Structure formats: C-alpha cells, structure tokens
Amino acid sequence: AQKVTQAQTEISVVEKEDVTLDCVYETRDTTYYLFWYKQPPSGELVFLIRRNSFDEQNEISGRYSWNFQKSTSSFNFTITASQVVDSAVYFCALHRGSDYKLSFGAGTTVTVRA
Amino acid sequence: DVKVTQSSRYLVKRTGEKVFLECVQDMDHENMFWYRQDPGLGLRLIYFSYDVKMKEKGDIPEGYSVSREKKERFSLILESASTNQTSMYLCASSSPGVLAKNIQYFGAGTRLSVL
C-alpha cells in the first residue's frame, strides 16, 4: 500500500517569510513519482512539480524549491519570501510507476498575511 | 493549455435525486478521473477511465457510477444522492506514456450539497 502524509494542516505566515511544507511518503515500489499541486481559492489544482524516484536532485523554480530525500522518504517544498498570492492549499501526491492513480496527502493550507 | 471543464461549480440537490456531474477535456487524453475532496482527507479517487467505455473503481466507488461514451467526456453519476455525498468533486485527465509524465490536469471542481 502507498501513503502520503502531510503532517501540517495549516500554516500562517506574514508576507516575505519563508514557508516549508513537509511531505512524507510510503511505498514498496522502486519506481514512483512524487508531485506537488497547488489549489488556490478558485478550486482548480495546479501542477507544480514532478520528481521521479531515481532523481534526487533538488530543484528550484523562482521562489519555489523542493528537497527530495529517499533516505527519509520525504519530498519537502519551500516557498521563499512568501507573497499573499501563495495563499492556497498545497497537496503532495505519489504515483506508482505501474499504475494510473495518484495518492494524495491531506493537504496543507497556507495563509500568507500582508 | 490543457482545459478540463466541469459543467457546474455549485449544485444543490435533494436526497434521493439522481445527479449527473459532467467533465470535458480538450487535450485528447486517454485517462480521466473523478475525485472527491473532503477537509482533512485530501483527494480520494472514486473512479477512473483509461479509454472510451472502460472504467475501473478507485478507492471509494460505493454510491457512484460513471460513464464514458466519448473520449473527451467523463460523467459521474450519483444514482440516489445522500447527505454523506455532500462534497467537492474534482475531475482530472492525463495522457499515459513517458513524455506525458503522468501529470494529471484538473478542472475547477463542483461543490455539491445534498439536502
């Protein structure tokens, strides 16, 4: 069975603070893919990043960065210098290499106050 | 850009009614999905379809059925709506294969209230 845990239910910060969202996953597969999605108040989930299990390189995209560590089964997401537009629910998800399905974590609600 | 369109943003139905939620995608994707989103539970897969007329149960199929008569359209059906089906419903589509990278594209969701 596979499982994704996002232990933080809600995070509230003031603009320009950094925010780190934790994601821990469980799977017995050797080939798998990890995702982060953003769900703004409009409701539509927006794809942010995909990482496969063989690529442990960290990635930076503008103010977003991701830290993938297989040794601790974690795929954490950091927003640097947060902005009000970053306020959203963020989901971590796991995709088995042999399957169609995504397994989602419960989500973390990020609120950035001006 | 990929476009996944759900026919209604908000729906209010009565207990026992038959409810249809419609989803259309414009990217010729083979795979389509219906999820249910509830606070604290994330997204849970109800059904998915990997081809026209093909479907598979997800994690919580009870009380739901689906229909896929055309590649671009995937319908979720609540045969007899109940109050515990009050939720946000999200449709997604994806294309199989290495190049597509298993990325699912989502619609804006339908918030269903069953009274």
Coordinates of C-alpha atoms in Angstrom, one line a residue:
Chain A
A1 CA 0.0 0.0 0.0
Q2 CA 1.1 3.5 -0.5
K3 CA 0.5 6.5 1.7
V4 CA 1.3 10.2 1.7
T5 CA 1.4 12.2 4.9
Q6 CA 1.3 15.9 5.2
A7 CA 1.5 16.5 9.0
Q8 CA 0.9 20.2 8.8
T9 CA -2.8 21.0 8.5
E10 CA -2.4 24.8 8.4
I11 CA 0.4 27.3 8.3
S12 CA 0.0 31.0 8.7
V13 CA 2.9 33.4 7.9
V14 CA 3.5 37.1 7.3
E15 CA 4.4 38.2 3.8
K16 CA 8.2 37.7 3.0
E17 CA 8.6 34.9 5.5
D18 CA 9.8 31.5 4.2
V19 CA 7.4 28.6 4.4
T20 CA 8.4 24.9 4.3
L21 CA 5.7 22.2 3.7
D22 CA 6.5 18.7 4.8
C23 CA 5.6 15.6 2.8
V24 CA 6.5 12.0 3.9
Y25 CA 5.5 9.0 1.7
E26 CA 5.4 5.3 2.0
T27 CA 5.7 2.9 -0.9
R28 CA 7.2 -0.5 -1.7
D29 CA 7.7 0.3 -5.3
T30 CA 11.2 1.2 -6.5
T31 CA 9.8 3.3 -9.4
Y32 CA 7.5 6.0 -8.4
Y33 CA 6.8 9.7 -8.9
L34 CA 6.2 12.5 -6.5
F35 CA 4.1 15.6 -7.2
W36 CA 3.1 18.9 -5.6
Y37 CA -0.1 20.6 -6.6
K38 CA -1.4 24.0 -5.6
Q39 CA -5.1 24.6 -5.1
P40 CA -5.9 28.4 -4.9
P41 CA -9.3 29.6 -3.7
S42 CA -10.7 29.2 -7.3
G43 CA -10.6 25.5 -6.7
E44 CA -8.6 24.2 -9.6
L45 CA -5.5 22.1 -8.7
V46 CA -2.4 23.4 -10.5
F47 CA 0.6 21.2 -11.2
L48 CA 3.8 22.5 -9.7
I49 CA 6.4 19.8 -9.9
R50 CA 7.0 16.1 -10.6
R51 CA 10.1 14.1 -9.4
N52 CA 10.9 10.5 -10.2
S53 CA 12.3 8.1 -7.7
F54 CA 15.7 7.9 -9.4
D55 CA 16.3 11.6 -9.4
E56 CA 17.2 13.0 -6.0
Q57 CA 18.4 16.4 -7.3
N58 CA 16.8 19.3 -5.5
E59 CA 15.0 21.8 -7.7
I60 CA 14.5 25.5 -7.6
S61 CA 11.9 27.4 -9.7
G62 CA 11.8 31.0 -8.8
R63 CA 10.7 31.3 -5.2
Y64 CA 9.8 27.6 -5.0
S65 CA 12.3 24.9 -4.1
W66 CA 11.9 21.2 -3.5
N67 CA 14.1 18.8 -1.4
F68 CA 13.7 15.1 -2.2
Q69 CA 15.4 12.7 0.2
K70 CA 14.9 9.0 -0.4
S71 CA 16.7 8.1 2.8
T72 CA 13.9 9.7 4.9
S73 CA 11.1 9.2 2.3
S74 CA 10.5 12.9 2.2
F75 CA 9.7 15.5 -0.5
N76 CA 9.5 18.9 1.1
F77 CA 8.5 22.1 -0.5
T78 CA 9.8 25.6 0.4
I79 CA 8.3 28.9 -0.6
T80 CA 10.9 31.7 -0.2
A81 CA 9.8 35.2 0.6
S82 CA 6.1 34.3 0.6
Q83 CA 3.5 36.5 -1.0
V84 CA -0.2 36.8 -0.5
V85 CA -0.8 35.1 -3.8
D86 CA 0.8 32.0 -2.4
S87 CA -2.2 31.5 -0.1
A88 CA -3.6 28.2 -1.1
V89 CA -4.0 24.5 -0.2
Y90 CA -0.9 22.5 -1.2
F91 CA -1.1 18.8 -1.9
C92 CA 1.7 16.3 -2.1
A93 CA 0.9 13.2 -4.2
L94 CA 2.5 9.8 -5.1
H95 CA 2.2 7.9 -8.3
R96 CA 3.3 4.3 -8.7
G97 CA 5.2 3.6 -11.8
S98 CA 2.9 0.7 -12.7
D99 CA -0.4 2.4 -12.1
Y100 CA -2.7 5.2 -13.3
K101 CA -3.5 6.6 -9.9
L102 CA -2.3 9.4 -7.7
S103 CA -2.4 9.0 -3.9
F104 CA -2.8 12.4 -2.3
G105 CA -1.9 13.7 1.1
A106 CA -4.5 15.5 3.2
G107 CA -3.2 18.9 2.1
T108 CA -1.6 21.9 3.9
T109 CA -3.5 25.2 3.9
V110 CA -1.0 28.1 3.7
T111 CA -2.2 31.6 4.6
V112 CA 0.1 34.5 3.9
R113 CA -0.9 37.7 5.6
A114 CA 0.0 41.1 4.2
Chain B
D1 CA -3.1 24.9 -22.5
V2 CA -5.0 21.9 -21.2
K3 CA -8.5 22.6 -20.4
V4 CA -10.7 20.4 -18.1
T5 CA -14.2 21.8 -17.8
Q6 CA -16.7 20.8 -15.2
S7 CA -20.2 21.7 -16.1
S8 CA -21.3 23.2 -12.7
R9 CA -19.3 25.0 -10.0
Y10 CA -22.2 24.6 -7.5
L11 CA -25.1 22.2 -7.2
V12 CA -27.8 21.7 -4.7
K13 CA -29.8 18.5 -4.8
R14 CA -32.3 16.7 -2.7
T15 CA -31.8 13.3 -1.0
G16 CA -32.7 10.5 -3.4
E17 CA -32.3 12.5 -6.6
K18 CA -30.2 11.2 -9.4
V19 CA -27.3 13.5 -10.0
F20 CA -25.0 13.9 -13.1
L21 CA -21.6 15.6 -12.9
E22 CA -20.1 16.3 -16.3
C23 CA -16.5 16.7 -17.2
V24 CA -15.0 17.6 -20.6
Q25 CA -11.3 17.8 -21.6
D26 CA -9.9 19.2 -24.8
M27 CA -6.5 17.6 -24.9
D28 CA -7.4 14.2 -26.3
H29 CA -6.3 12.5 -23.1
E30 CA -6.9 8.8 -22.7
N31 CA -7.2 8.8 -18.9
M32 CA -9.9 10.6 -16.9
F33 CA -10.5 10.6 -13.2
W34 CA -13.1 11.6 -10.7
Y35 CA -12.0 12.5 -7.2
R36 CA -13.8 13.6 -4.1
Q37 CA -12.2 16.2 -1.8
D38 CA -13.1 16.5 1.9
P39 CA -11.4 18.5 4.6
G40 CA -8.6 16.6 6.3
L41 CA -8.9 13.7 3.8
G42 CA -7.3 15.2 0.7
L43 CA -8.4 13.9 -2.6
R44 CA -9.8 10.3 -2.9
L45 CA -10.3 8.6 -6.2
I46 CA -13.8 7.5 -7.0
Y47 CA -13.4 6.1 -10.5
F48 CA -11.1 6.4 -13.4
S49 CA -11.3 5.5 -17.1
Y50 CA -8.3 4.7 -19.4
D51 CA -10.3 4.5 -22.6
V52 CA -13.8 5.0 -24.0
K53 CA -16.3 2.7 -22.3
M54 CA -13.5 1.4 -20.0
K55 CA -13.6 2.2 -16.3
E56 CA -12.1 1.0 -13.0
K57 CA -13.1 1.5 -9.4
G58 CA -11.0 3.7 -7.3
D59 CA -10.8 3.8 -3.6
I60 CA -14.3 4.9 -2.8
P61 CA -16.7 3.8 -5.6
E62 CA -19.7 3.0 -3.4
G63 CA -22.8 5.0 -4.3
Y64 CA -21.3 6.2 -7.6
S65 CA -21.2 5.1 -11.2
V66 CA -19.5 6.6 -14.3
S67 CA -20.0 6.8 -18.0
R68 CA -17.5 7.4 -20.8
E69 CA -19.1 7.3 -24.2
K70 CA -16.8 9.7 -25.8
K71 CA -13.1 10.2 -25.3
E72 CA -13.4 13.8 -24.2
R73 CA -16.3 13.4 -21.7
F74 CA -16.5 11.6 -18.4
S75 CA -19.6 11.6 -16.3
L76 CA -20.0 10.9 -12.6
I77 CA -23.5 9.6 -11.6
L78 CA -25.0 9.6 -8.1
E79 CA -27.9 7.1 -8.6
S80 CA -29.6 8.2 -5.4
A81 CA -27.9 11.1 -3.7
S82 CA -27.4 11.0 0.1
T83 CA -26.3 13.7 2.5
N84 CA -22.9 12.0 3.0
Q85 CA -22.2 12.7 -0.6
T86 CA -22.1 16.4 0.0
S87 CA -18.5 17.3 -1.1
M88 CA -16.3 18.9 -3.6
Y89 CA -15.9 16.8 -6.8
L90 CA -12.9 17.2 -9.0
C91 CA -12.3 15.8 -12.5
A92 CA -8.9 15.3 -14.0
S93 CA -7.3 14.0 -17.2
S94 CA -3.9 12.7 -18.2
S95 CA -2.1 11.1 -21.0
P96 CA -0.2 7.8 -20.5
G97 CA 3.3 7.4 -21.6
V98 CA 6.8 8.6 -20.6
L99 CA 6.6 12.0 -22.3
A100 CA 3.3 12.9 -20.6
K101 CA 5.0 12.2 -17.2
N102 CA 1.7 11.1 -15.6
I103 CA 0.7 14.6 -14.9
Q104 CA -3.0 15.0 -14.2
Y105 CA -4.8 18.2 -15.1
F106 CA -7.7 19.2 -13.0
G107 CA -11.0 21.0 -13.5
A108 CA -12.2 23.8 -11.1
G109 CA -14.4 21.4 -9.2
T110 CA -18.1 21.1 -8.5
R111 CA -19.3 21.7 -5.0
L112 CA -22.3 19.5 -4.4
S113 CA -24.7 19.9 -1.5
V114 CA -27.3 17.2 -0.9
L115 CA -30.1 18.3 1.4

